[in-house]
Structure formats: structure tokens, C-alpha cells
PDB file of C-alpha atoms in Angstrom:
ATOM      1  CA  MET A   1      91.223  86.312 117.890  1.00 79.00           C
ATOM      2  CA  LEU A   2      94.802  86.057 115.051  1.00 73.00           C
ATOM      3  CA  TRP A   3      96.262  89.691 116.921  1.00 79.00           C
ATOM      4  CA  PHE A   4      94.786  88.677 120.506  1.00 81.00           C
ATOM      5  CA  GLU A   5      95.995  85.048 121.109  1.00 79.00           C
ATOM      6  CA  THR A   6      99.382  85.432 118.940  1.00 73.00           C
ATOM      7  CA  LEU A   7     100.827  88.741 117.669  1.00 74.00           C
ATOM      8  CA  LEU A   8      99.757  90.920 121.483  1.00 81.00           C
ATOM      9  CA  PRO A   9     101.497  88.142 123.740  1.00 82.00           C
ATOM     10  CA  SER A  10     105.003  87.831 121.219  1.00 74.00           C
ATOM     11  CA  LEU A  11     105.312  91.157 119.921  1.00 78.00           C
ATOM     12  CA  LEU A  12     104.194  93.461 122.686  1.00 83.00           C
ATOM     13  CA  PRO A  13     106.471  92.695 125.239  1.00 84.00           C
ATOM     14  CA  PHE A  14     109.261  92.878 122.367  1.00 80.00           C
ATOM     15  CA  MET A  15     108.289  96.898 121.315  1.00 80.00           C
ATOM     16  CA  ILE A  16     108.143  97.228 125.222  1.00 85.00           C
ATOM     17  CA  ILE A  17     111.613  96.620 125.718  1.00 82.00           C
ATOM     18  CA  SER A  18     113.256  97.816 122.772  1.00 76.00           C
ATOM     19  CA  ASN A  19     111.842 101.280 123.604  1.00 77.00           C
ATOM     20  CA  LEU A  20     113.012 100.835 126.900  1.00 80.00           C
ATOM     21  CA  LEU A  21     117.209  99.719 125.160  1.00 75.00           C
ATOM     22  CA  ILE A  22     116.464 102.237 122.883  1.00 75.00           C
ATOM     23  CA  LYS A  23     116.340 105.712 125.179  1.00 74.00           C
ATOM     24  CA  THR A  24     118.555 104.290 128.082  1.00 74.00           C
ATOM     25  CA  ASP A  25     121.026 103.510 125.455  1.00 66.00           C
ATOM     26  CA  LEU A  26     121.645 100.021 127.105  1.00 67.00           C
ATOM     27  CA  LEU A  27     121.197  98.320 123.707  1.00 62.00           C
ATOM     28  CA  LYS A  28     124.750  99.102 122.386  1.00 63.00           C
ATOM     29  CA  ASN A  29     126.659  97.664 125.671  1.00 63.00           C
ATOM     30  CA  TRP A  30     124.840  93.725 123.331  1.00 63.00           C
ATOM     31  CA  ILE A  31     126.003  95.257 120.034  1.00 63.00           C
ATOM     32  CA  ARG A  32     129.251  96.835 120.690  1.00 62.00           C
ATOM     33  CA  ILE A  33     131.916  93.905 120.309  1.00 57.00           C
ATOM     34  CA  PRO A  34     130.841  92.365 117.252  1.00 64.00           C
ATOM     35  CA  ALA A  35     130.581  95.413 115.519  1.00 64.00           C
ATOM     36  CA  GLY A  36     133.576  95.110 112.807  1.00 74.00           C
ATOM     37  CA  LEU A  37     131.195  92.038 111.518  1.00 77.00           C
ATOM     38  CA  TRP A  38     127.954  94.541 110.900  1.00 79.00           C
ATOM     39  CA  HIS A  39     130.719  96.614 109.468  1.00 81.00           C
ATOM     40  CA  ARG A  40     131.684  93.885 107.327  1.00 83.00           C
ATOM     41  CA  PHE A  41     128.818  91.792 106.047  1.00 86.00           C
ATOM     42  CA  PHE A  42     126.037  94.938 106.435  1.00 88.00           C
ATOM     43  CA  ALA A  43     127.680  97.752 105.733  1.00 86.00           C
ATOM     44  CA  LEU A  44     125.987  98.764 109.019  1.00 87.00           C
ATOM     45  CA  SER A  45     126.385 100.644 112.582  1.00 85.00           C
ATOM     46  CA  CYS A  46     126.249  99.045 115.682  1.00 82.00           C
ATOM     47  CA  ASP A  47     122.726 101.133 116.132  1.00 84.00           C
ATOM     48  CA  GLY A  48     121.361  99.390 112.562  1.00 87.00           C
ATOM     49  CA  ALA A  49     122.579  96.158 113.853  1.00 87.00           C
ATOM     50  CA  TYR A  50     120.143  96.007 116.910  1.00 84.00           C
ATOM     51  CA  ALA A  51     116.770  96.656 114.024  1.00 87.00           C
ATOM     52  CA  LEU A  52     118.581  93.910 111.849  1.00 89.00           C
ATOM     53  CA  ILE A  53     118.429  91.709 115.005  1.00 86.00           C
ATOM     54  CA  LEU A  54     115.102  92.403 116.619  1.00 84.00           C
ATOM     55  CA  GLY A  55     113.564  92.073 112.514  1.00 85.00           C
ATOM     56  CA  LEU A  56     115.139  88.324 112.351  1.00 85.00           C
ATOM     57  CA  VAL A  57     114.485  87.318 115.999  1.00 82.00           C
ATOM     58  CA  CYS A  58     110.658  89.708 115.516  1.00 82.00           C
ATOM     59  CA  GLY A  59     109.776  89.119 112.463  1.00 83.00           C
ATOM     60  CA  TYR A  60     106.947  91.373 110.129  1.00 88.00           C
ATOM     61  CA  PRO A  61     106.697  94.595 111.339  1.00 86.00           C
ATOM     62  CA  MET A  62     109.672  94.669 114.293  1.00 86.00           C
ATOM     63  CA  GLY A  63     112.138  95.568 111.975  1.00 89.00           C
ATOM     64  CA  ALA A  64     110.725  98.646 110.539  1.00 91.00           C
ATOM     65  CA  LYS A  65     109.473  99.935 113.957  1.00 89.00           C
ATOM     66  CA  VAL A  66     113.160  99.672 115.560  1.00 89.00           C
ATOM     67  CA  THR A  67     114.635 100.935 112.568  1.00 93.00           C
ATOM     68  CA  ALA A  68     111.968 103.772 112.834  1.00 92.00           C
ATOM     69  CA  ASP A  69     112.221 104.878 117.058  1.00 89.00           C
ATOM     70  CA  LEU A  70     116.365 104.357 115.569  1.00 90.00           C
ATOM     71  CA  TYR A  71     116.325 107.355 113.576  1.00 93.00           C
ATOM     72  CA  LEU A  72     113.447 110.003 115.866  1.00 90.00           C
ATOM     73  CA  GLU A  73     116.282 109.144 118.760  1.00 85.00           C
ATOM     74  CA  LYS A  74     118.789 109.903 116.225  1.00 88.00           C
ATOM     75  CA  ARG A  75     121.406 107.175 116.694  1.00 86.00           C
ATOM     76  CA  ILE A  76     121.593 106.130 113.228  1.00 90.00           C
ATOM     77  CA  SER A  77     121.100 108.318 109.789  1.00 90.00           C
ATOM     78  CA  LYS A  78     118.424 108.657 107.553  1.00 91.00           C
ATOM     79  CA  LYS A  79     120.754 107.011 104.519  1.00 90.00           C
ATOM     80  CA  GLU A  80     120.956 104.115 107.001  1.00 91.00           C
ATOM     81  CA  ALA A  81     117.776 103.691 107.685  1.00 93.00           C
ATOM     82  CA  GLU A  82     116.081 103.040 104.638  1.00 92.00           C
ATOM     83  CA  TYR A  83     119.017 101.044 103.603  1.00 94.00           C
ATOM     84  CA  LEU A  84     117.800  99.249 106.549  1.00 93.00           C
ATOM     85  CA  LEU A  85     114.534  98.897 105.169  1.00 93.00           C
ATOM     86  CA  THR A  86     115.164  97.198 102.314  1.00 92.00           C
ATOM     87  CA  PHE A  87     115.990  93.411 104.438  1.00 92.00           C
ATOM     88  CA  ALA A  88     115.308  94.017 108.184  1.00 91.00           C
ATOM     89  CA  ASN A  89     111.931  93.792 108.333  1.00 90.00           C
ATOM     90  CA  HIS A  90     111.318  89.726 107.125  1.00 87.00           C
ATOM     91  CA  PRO A  91     109.655  86.768 108.429  1.00 88.00           C
ATOM     92  CA  GLY A  92     110.554  85.152 112.272  1.00 85.00           C
ATOM     93  CA  PRO A  93     111.404  81.803 111.954  1.00 88.00           C
ATOM     94  CA  SER A  94     109.245  80.354 114.440  1.00 84.00           C
ATOM     95  CA  PHE A  95     105.620  81.683 111.812  1.00 85.00           C
ATOM     96  CA  LEU A  96     108.477  80.196 109.004  1.00 91.00           C
ATOM     97  CA  SER A  97     108.417  76.678 110.717  1.00 90.00           C
ATOM     98  CA  SER A  98     104.621  76.069 112.184  1.00 87.00           C
ATOM     99  CA  TYR A  99     102.852  78.171 109.882  1.00 87.00           C
ATOM    100  CA  VAL A 100     104.275  77.771 106.803  1.00 91.00           C
ATOM    101  CA  CYS A 101     106.010  74.325 107.614  1.00 93.00           C
ATOM    102  CA  LEU A 102     104.089  72.764 109.666  1.00 91.00           C
ATOM    103  CA  GLN A 103     100.251  73.755 109.096  1.00 87.00           C
ATOM    104  CA  ALA A 104     100.235  74.509 105.880  1.00 89.00           C
ATOM    105  CA  LEU A 105     103.000  72.490 103.501  1.00 91.00           C
ATOM    106  CA  GLY A 106     102.873  69.930 106.846  1.00 91.00           C
ATOM    107  CA  GLN A 107     105.999  69.220 105.841  1.00 90.00           C
ATOM    108  CA  LYS A 108     108.945  68.599 109.075  1.00 92.00           C
ATOM    109  CA  THR A 109     111.726  68.353 106.314  1.00 93.00           C
ATOM    110  CA  LEU A 110     111.518  71.360 104.565  1.00 94.00           C
ATOM    111  CA  ILE A 111     111.816  73.858 108.030  1.00 94.00           C
ATOM    112  CA  LEU A 112     115.615  74.081 107.499  1.00 95.00           C
ATOM    113  CA  PRO A 113     115.974  74.321 103.961  1.00 96.00           C
ATOM    114  CA  THR A 114     112.592  77.295 104.775  1.00 96.00           C
ATOM    115  CA  TYR A 115     114.990  79.343 106.918  1.00 95.00           C
ATOM    116  CA  GLY A 116     117.666  78.372 104.449  1.00 96.00           C
ATOM    117  CA  ILE A 117     116.163  80.259 100.985  1.00 96.00           C
ATOM    118  CA  ILE A 118     114.283  82.765 103.483  1.00 95.00           C
ATOM    119  CA  TYR A 119     117.469  83.701 104.845  1.00 93.00           C
ATOM    120  CA  LEU A 120     119.585  83.515 101.779  1.00 95.00           C
ATOM    121  CA  ALA A 121     117.553  85.415  99.429  1.00 95.00           C
ATOM    122  CA  ASN A 122     117.295  88.445 102.072  1.00 93.00           C
ATOM    123  CA  TYR A 123     120.953  88.958 102.492  1.00 93.00           C
ATOM    124  CA  LEU A 124     121.294  88.862  98.388  1.00 93.00           C
ATOM    125  CA  CYS A 125     118.563  91.353  98.668  1.00 91.00           C
ATOM    126  CA  CYS A 126     120.778  93.545 101.258  1.00 90.00           C
ATOM    127  CA  LEU A 127     124.266  93.242  98.482  1.00 91.00           C
ATOM    128  CA  LEU A 128     122.727  94.496  95.987  1.00 89.00           C
ATOM    129  CA  PHE A 129     120.901  97.418  97.771  1.00 88.00           C
ATOM    130  CA  ARG A 130     123.871  97.951  99.487  1.00 83.00           C
ATOM    131  CA  ARG A 131     125.772  99.680  96.485  1.00 70.00           C
ATOM    132  CA  ARG A 132     123.628 102.141  95.826  1.00 64.00           C
ATOM    133  CA  ALA A 133     123.340 102.882  99.990  1.00 58.00           C
ATOM    134  CA  ASP A 134     126.891 103.741  99.477  1.00 55.00           C
ATOM    135  CA  ARG A 135     128.324 102.437 102.499  1.00 50.00           C
ATOM    136  CA  GLN A 136     131.040 104.845 103.110  1.00 44.00           C
ATOM    137  CA  ALA A 137     128.504 107.659 103.035  1.00 48.00           C
ATOM    138  CA  ILE A 138     126.291 105.681 105.830  1.00 47.00           C
ATOM    139  CA  ALA A 139     130.257 105.446 107.821  1.00 48.00           C
ATOM    140  CA  ALA A 140     130.304 108.489 107.776  1.00 46.00           C
ATOM    141  CA  ASP A 141     126.813 110.363 108.269  1.00 47.00           C
ATOM    142  CA  SER A 142     127.177 107.780 111.619  1.00 47.00           C
ATOM    143  CA  ASP A 143     130.051 109.701 112.914  1.00 47.00           C
ATOM    144  CA  ASP A 144     128.419 113.463 111.815  1.00 46.00           C
ATOM    145  CA  HIS A 145     125.627 112.173 114.697  1.00 48.00           C
ATOM    146  CA  ALA A 146     127.859 111.213 117.037  1.00 46.00           C
ATOM    147  CA  GLU A 147     127.613 114.142 119.423  1.00 44.00           C
ATOM    148  CA  ASN A 148     123.909 113.934 119.044  1.00 46.00           C
ATOM    149  CA  LYS A 149     123.826 110.238 120.157  1.00 48.00           C
ATOM    150  CA  ARG A 150     125.954 111.049 123.537  1.00 47.00           C
ATOM    151  CA  ASN A 151     124.140 113.889 123.796  1.00 45.00           C
ATOM    152  CA  GLU A 152     120.589 111.391 123.724  1.00 47.00           C
ATOM    153  CA  LYS A 153     122.403 109.384 125.973  1.00 46.00           C
ATOM    154  CA  GLU A 154     122.800 112.342 128.742  1.00 46.00           C
ATOM    155  CA  ILE A 155     119.111 112.981 128.322  1.00 43.00           C
ATOM    156  CA  SER A 156     118.125 109.598 129.090  1.00 45.00           C
ATOM    157  CA  ILE A 157     119.772 108.700 131.942  1.00 47.00           C
ATOM    158  CA  GLN A 158     118.126 112.264 133.180  1.00 52.00           C
ATOM    159  CA  SER A 159     115.030 110.980 132.336  1.00 62.00           C
ATOM    160  CA  PRO A 160     113.032 109.099 135.643  1.00 74.00           C
ATOM    161  CA  VAL A 161     113.357 105.843 134.932  1.00 73.00           C
ATOM    162  CA  GLY A 162     108.815 105.540 135.351  1.00 76.00           C
ATOM    163  CA  GLU A 163     108.629 108.302 132.503  1.00 81.00           C
ATOM    164  CA  ILE A 164     110.647 106.521 130.033  1.00 78.00           C
ATOM    165  CA  LEU A 165     108.661 103.191 130.540  1.00 83.00           C
ATOM    166  CA  ASP A 166     105.360 104.842 130.351  1.00 86.00           C
ATOM    167  CA  THR A 167     106.463 106.373 127.569  1.00 83.00           C
ATOM    168  CA  SER A 168     107.871 102.949 125.935  1.00 82.00           C
ATOM    169  CA  ILE A 169     104.846 100.959 127.455  1.00 87.00           C
ATOM    170  CA  MET A 170     102.356 103.641 125.228  1.00 88.00           C
ATOM    171  CA  ASN A 171     104.565 103.333 122.486  1.00 81.00           C
ATOM    172  CA  GLY A 172     104.265 100.014 122.799  1.00 82.00           C
ATOM    173  CA  PHE A 173     100.089  99.348 122.882  1.00 88.00           C
ATOM    174  CA  GLU A 174      99.477 102.361 119.937  1.00 85.00           C
ATOM    175  CA  SER A 175     101.977 100.207 117.537  1.00 82.00           C
ATOM    176  CA  ILE A 176     100.720  97.162 118.549  1.00 85.00           C
ATOM    177  CA  THR A 177      96.662  98.623 118.497  1.00 89.00           C
ATOM    178  CA  LYS A 178      97.629  99.336 114.333  1.00 85.00           C
ATOM    179  CA  LEU A 179      98.765  96.303 113.686  1.00 82.00           C
ATOM    180  CA  GLY A 180      95.006  95.044 115.204  1.00 86.00           C
ATOM    181  CA  GLY A 181      93.137  97.178 113.133  1.00 88.00           C
ATOM    182  CA  TYR A 182      95.452  96.853 110.242  1.00 87.00           C
ATOM    183  CA  ILE A 183      94.680  92.486 110.470  1.00 84.00           C
ATOM    184  CA  ILE A 184      91.523  93.360 110.514  1.00 87.00           C
ATOM    185  CA  LEU A 185      90.345  95.269 108.222  1.00 88.00           C
ATOM    186  CA  PHE A 186      92.817  93.011 105.282  1.00 87.00           C
ATOM    187  CA  SER A 187      91.065  90.146 106.801  1.00 83.00           C
ATOM    188  CA  VAL A 188      87.362  91.519 105.425  1.00 87.00           C
ATOM    189  CA  PHE A 189      88.845  92.743 102.710  1.00 87.00           C
ATOM    190  CA  GLN A 190      89.997  89.260 101.840  1.00 83.00           C
ATOM    191  CA  GLY A 191      86.453  87.491 102.278  1.00 84.00           C
ATOM    192  CA  VAL A 192      85.272  90.018 100.131  1.00 88.00           C
ATOM    193  CA  ILE A 193      87.949  88.852  96.991  1.00 86.00           C
ATOM    194  CA  LYS A 194      86.859  85.488  97.966  1.00 82.00           C
ATOM    195  CA  LYS A 195      83.245  86.178  96.986  1.00 85.00           C
ATOM    196  CA  VAL A 196      84.018  88.121  93.889  1.00 85.00           C
ATOM    197  CA  PHE A 197      86.775  86.144  92.364  1.00 83.00           C
ATOM    198  CA  ALA A 198      85.149  83.081  93.457  1.00 79.00           C
ATOM    199  CA  PRO A 199      84.892  81.903  89.792  1.00 82.00           C
ATOM    200  CA  LEU A 200      88.628  82.508  88.731  1.00 79.00           C
ATOM    201  CA  GLY A 201      89.918  79.607  90.922  1.00 76.00           C
ATOM    202  CA  PRO A 202      93.567  79.975  91.126  1.00 78.00           C
ATOM    203  CA  VAL A 203      93.943  84.578  90.626  1.00 81.00           C
ATOM    204  CA  MET A 204      91.792  84.752  93.650  1.00 85.00           C
ATOM    205  CA  TYR A 205      94.131  82.578  95.864  1.00 82.00           C
ATOM    206  CA  LEU A 206      96.868  84.670  94.419  1.00 83.00           C
ATOM    207  CA  MET A 207      95.075  87.280  94.672  1.00 86.00           C
ATOM    208  CA  CYS A 208      93.992  86.097  98.512  1.00 84.00           C
ATOM    209  CA  GLY A 209      97.884  85.259  98.951  1.00 83.00           C
ATOM    210  CA  ILE A 210      98.792  88.783  97.802  1.00 87.00           C
ATOM    211  CA  THR A 211      96.256  90.744  99.622  1.00 89.00           C
ATOM    212  CA  GLU A 212      96.805  88.971 103.448  1.00 85.00           C
ATOM    213  CA  MET A 213      99.721  86.962 104.160  1.00 86.00           C
ATOM    214  CA  THR A 214      98.432  84.356 106.824  1.00 82.00           C
ATOM    215  CA  THR A 215      94.921  83.242 106.153  1.00 80.00           C
ATOM    216  CA  GLY A 216      96.018  83.288 102.313  1.00 84.00           C
ATOM    217  CA  ILE A 217      98.891  81.258 102.404  1.00 87.00           C
ATOM    218  CA  THR A 218      96.223  78.509 103.800  1.00 84.00           C
ATOM    219  CA  ALA A 219      94.005  79.357 101.009  1.00 83.00           C
ATOM    220  CA  LEU A 220      97.452  78.099  98.440  1.00 87.00           C
ATOM    221  CA  ALA A 221      97.496  75.885 100.343  1.00 87.00           C
ATOM    222  CA  GLY A 222      94.633  73.416 100.336  1.00 84.00           C
ATOM    223  CA  THR A 223      94.794  74.017  96.320  1.00 83.00           C
ATOM    224  CA  GLY A 224      96.570  70.876  96.087  1.00 82.00           C
ATOM    225  CA  TRP A 225      98.941  72.271  93.925  1.00 87.00           C
ATOM    226  CA  ASN A 226     102.719  70.761  93.190  1.00 90.00           C
ATOM    227  CA  LEU A 227     104.648  71.117  95.614  1.00 92.00           C
ATOM    228  CA  THR A 228     106.637  72.349  92.409  1.00 92.00           C
ATOM    229  CA  ILE A 229     104.710  74.977  92.121  1.00 91.00           C
ATOM    230  CA  LEU A 230     102.843  75.483  95.461  1.00 93.00           C
ATOM    231  CA  TYR A 231     106.475  76.245  97.683  1.00 95.00           C
ATOM    232  CA  PRO A 232     108.506  78.947  95.601  1.00 95.00           C
ATOM    233  CA  MET A 233     104.484  80.428  95.542  1.00 93.00           C
ATOM    234  CA  LEU A 234     103.943  79.597  99.512  1.00 93.00           C
ATOM    235  CA  LEU A 235     107.656  81.416 100.499  1.00 95.00           C
ATOM    236  CA  GLY A 236     107.779  84.022  97.894  1.00 94.00           C
ATOM    237  CA  ILE A 237     104.576  85.710  99.240  1.00 93.00           C
ATOM    238  CA  THR A 238     105.810  84.631 102.641  1.00 93.00           C
ATOM    239  CA  ALA A 239     109.016  86.667 101.331  1.00 94.00           C
ATOM    240  CA  PHE A 240     107.150  89.548 100.217  1.00 93.00           C
ATOM    241  CA  GLY A 241     105.141  90.015 103.073  1.00 90.00           C
ATOM    242  CA  GLY A 242     101.345  91.118 101.160  1.00 88.00           C
ATOM    243  CA  ILE A 243     100.190  94.177 101.267  1.00 91.00           C
ATOM    244  CA  CYS A 244      98.687  94.076 104.292  1.00 90.00           C
ATOM    245  CA  ILE A 245     102.553  93.464 105.579  1.00 91.00           C
ATOM    246  CA  ALA A 246     103.436  97.089 103.798  1.00 93.00           C
ATOM    247  CA  ALA A 247     100.453  98.926 105.507  1.00 92.00           C
ATOM    248  CA  GLN A 248     101.725  97.487 108.928  1.00 90.00           C
ATOM    249  CA  THR A 249     105.811  99.153 107.540  1.00 92.00           C
ATOM    250  CA  LYS A 250     104.230 102.857 106.842  1.00 92.00           C
ATOM    251  CA  SER A 251     102.249 102.557 109.712  1.00 90.00           C
ATOM    252  CA  MET A 252     105.091 102.015 111.820  1.00 89.00           C
ATOM    253  CA  LEU A 253     107.622 104.867 109.926  1.00 91.00           C
ATOM    254  CA  ALA A 254     105.275 107.472 110.597  1.00 86.00           C
ATOM    255  CA  GLY A 255     106.313 110.547 112.222  1.00 86.00           C
ATOM    256  CA  THR A 256     109.545 110.065 110.708  1.00 92.00           C
ATOM    257  CA  ASP A 257     110.263 111.039 106.864  1.00 93.00           C
ATOM    258  CA  LEU A 258     111.673 108.041 105.406  1.00 93.00           C
ATOM    259  CA  SER A 259     110.877 107.229 102.183  1.00 91.00           C
ATOM    260  CA  PHE A 260     109.034 104.087 101.649  1.00 92.00           C
ATOM    261  CA  GLY A 261     110.033 103.049  98.471  1.00 90.00           C
ATOM    262  CA  PRO A 262     112.995 100.898  99.231  1.00 89.00           C
ATOM    263  CA  TYR A 263     111.126  99.235 101.025  1.00 93.00           C
ATOM    264  CA  ILE A 264     108.560  97.913  97.979  1.00 94.00           C
ATOM    265  CA  TRP A 265     111.167  97.597  95.580  1.00 93.00           C
ATOM    266  CA  ALA A 266     113.365  95.401  97.728  1.00 93.00           C
ATOM    267  CA  LYS A 267     110.367  92.892  98.769  1.00 94.00           C
ATOM    268  CA  LEU A 268     109.567  92.992  95.036  1.00 94.00           C
ATOM    269  CA  VAL A 269     113.384  91.797  94.364  1.00 94.00           C
ATOM    270  CA  ASN A 270     113.196  89.019  97.264  1.00 95.00           C
ATOM    271  CA  PHE A 271     109.788  88.122  96.261  1.00 95.00           C
ATOM    272  CA  LEU A 272     111.172  87.088  93.070  1.00 95.00           C
ATOM    273  CA  LEU A 273     115.036  86.018  94.119  1.00 96.00           C
ATOM    274  CA  THR A 274     113.027  83.231  97.355  1.00 96.00           C
ATOM    275  CA  GLY A 275     109.875  82.383  94.481  1.00 95.00           C
ATOM    276  CA  LEU A 276     113.905  81.660  91.724  1.00 96.00           C
ATOM    277  CA  LEU A 277     115.709  79.715  95.073  1.00 97.00           C
ATOM    278  CA  ALA A 278     112.584  77.442  96.380  1.00 96.00           C
ATOM    279  CA  PHE A 279     112.037  76.409  92.960  1.00 96.00           C
ATOM    280  CA  LEU A 280     115.704  75.425  92.465  1.00 96.00           C
ATOM    281  CA  PHE A 281     115.697  74.026  95.718  1.00 96.00           C
ATOM    282  CA  ILE A 282     112.565  70.981  95.043  1.00 94.00           C
ATOM    283  CA  GLU A 283     114.382  70.831  91.463  1.00 93.00           C
ATOM    284  CA  ILE A 284     117.195  69.979  91.950  1.00 92.00           C
ATOM    285  CA  VAL A 285     117.209  68.581  96.238  1.00 86.00           C
TER     286      VAL A 285
END
């Protein structure tokens, strides 16, 4: 029901439209103007910035999916794609406000601080991994792909609109079906954890959160723990996404040769940064 009532209507249209924009090269017209901003603050090309924007607006796992699609269409280099995976795939604002702050914590006043903590930690993670990404190498790789981009644009324009639409719809349905399968699988797995590890109390709740984010957050919120412990824990798990989100992200990279390692390392770093910032906020503010 989570997949049918929430993910299907909210993510599928974005997946289809995103494919259409990438295959017709229309996305560049939307994000070409602030090109200097993407280079200065994120060391990204205009195409790479599109993955960042979709990841920010739509949440998991759209950032990873768009990154993979752009790489397969030769819009971005492999180096830029793996760099994007370290910070472009994160929870969306609607999930943070409605599910984490209102439903789980029942704290409307925490909505804006939660936005600030999650996205600040994500940007700090971006800065940490940007040192390894080598900004000039990304720009050079983008130049090397300039001719490929022009060729892809010509091919896209020459392709029948109906064919592009059919391909985009099928790609969207394949991706959203994969997400449903992973949610069902990990929900069952989480049910086993609750049965087996119930006597361990706090350990069981933590394992639920690490396994599947949404139901894990609900389980942790029901423990009655002090906000000093609960808030950093919930935000850390939200930033990490859980094993289920990691598996979904990996499935979005199918058909590419992109390394999954940078994503995992970045999420572990993000978990620690987010938890620390959330703890400092509760203690100081």
C-alpha cells in the first residue's frame, strides 16, 4: 500500500517526464542560465545539476536514477556520475516534513531545522567528496563528451516522438516496479527482525531503522526515548536511507559500470554528520 498509494502516483510521473527531458535534450534549456552557480558551489555541469535538482525535489531514489540515465545517454562523464552519487540521492522535503517531523515526532516546529540539518549535512558531504572528484577533471571530461552530446541531441530530435514516449513510459514502469519489489522484500525481512530480536529492545529498533527507513522511523518514534537521543537517531537514519534504499539505488544503476562504493561511503559519512548536527541543535538551540 505504501508503494501503491505513495510512490506510484508521486514518483512515476517524474520518472517518465525526466526520461523525456533527457532523451529530447530539453532539460538544458531549463538549467543553462545558472551554469556558473553549479560549477562554483557543486563542481557540476548543467546536466549533472539536473540530477541534483530532481533528487532534491523528489527524494529517494530519483537522484540515482537520473544520474544513471544521464550517464547512459552520455550527458555526463563517469567521474561526474560517481561524484553525484555521493550527494544527489537523498530524502525529499515532503517526506521530511510530513513523515519525520509531523507523523513520527509530532513536532511542527522541527520542520525548518530538519531541512537545514539534512541539506547542510548533505552539502558538507558534497564538499568532502569534491576534493577526491577533482573539479578540473570533471570539466575536462565534460568537454570530451561535448561532441557526443551534440550527436545525442541530433539522434533525439530525429527519433519519433511516439517512440521516445513509449521508451520513457516503459523505463518509468520498470523502475517503479523494482522499487515496489524491494519495499515488499525488506518489509518482510523487517517483520522477521521484529520477531527474532524483540527481546533485545533498543537493538531491535535500531536494526529496523537500518533495514527499512520508513517503518524503522515509526518503530523508533514509538520508543518514547528522549528527544536528545531520538532526534539525531531519526535524522541520521533518514540521511542514510537504510539498506532498502541502498538496494533500490543499486537497482537504479543496473546497466551501467558506475561504482557503488562512493555512494555507500558517502551515506555513512552523511549519517554521522547529520546525527552530530541534530544532536548539537537539540543541545544548544
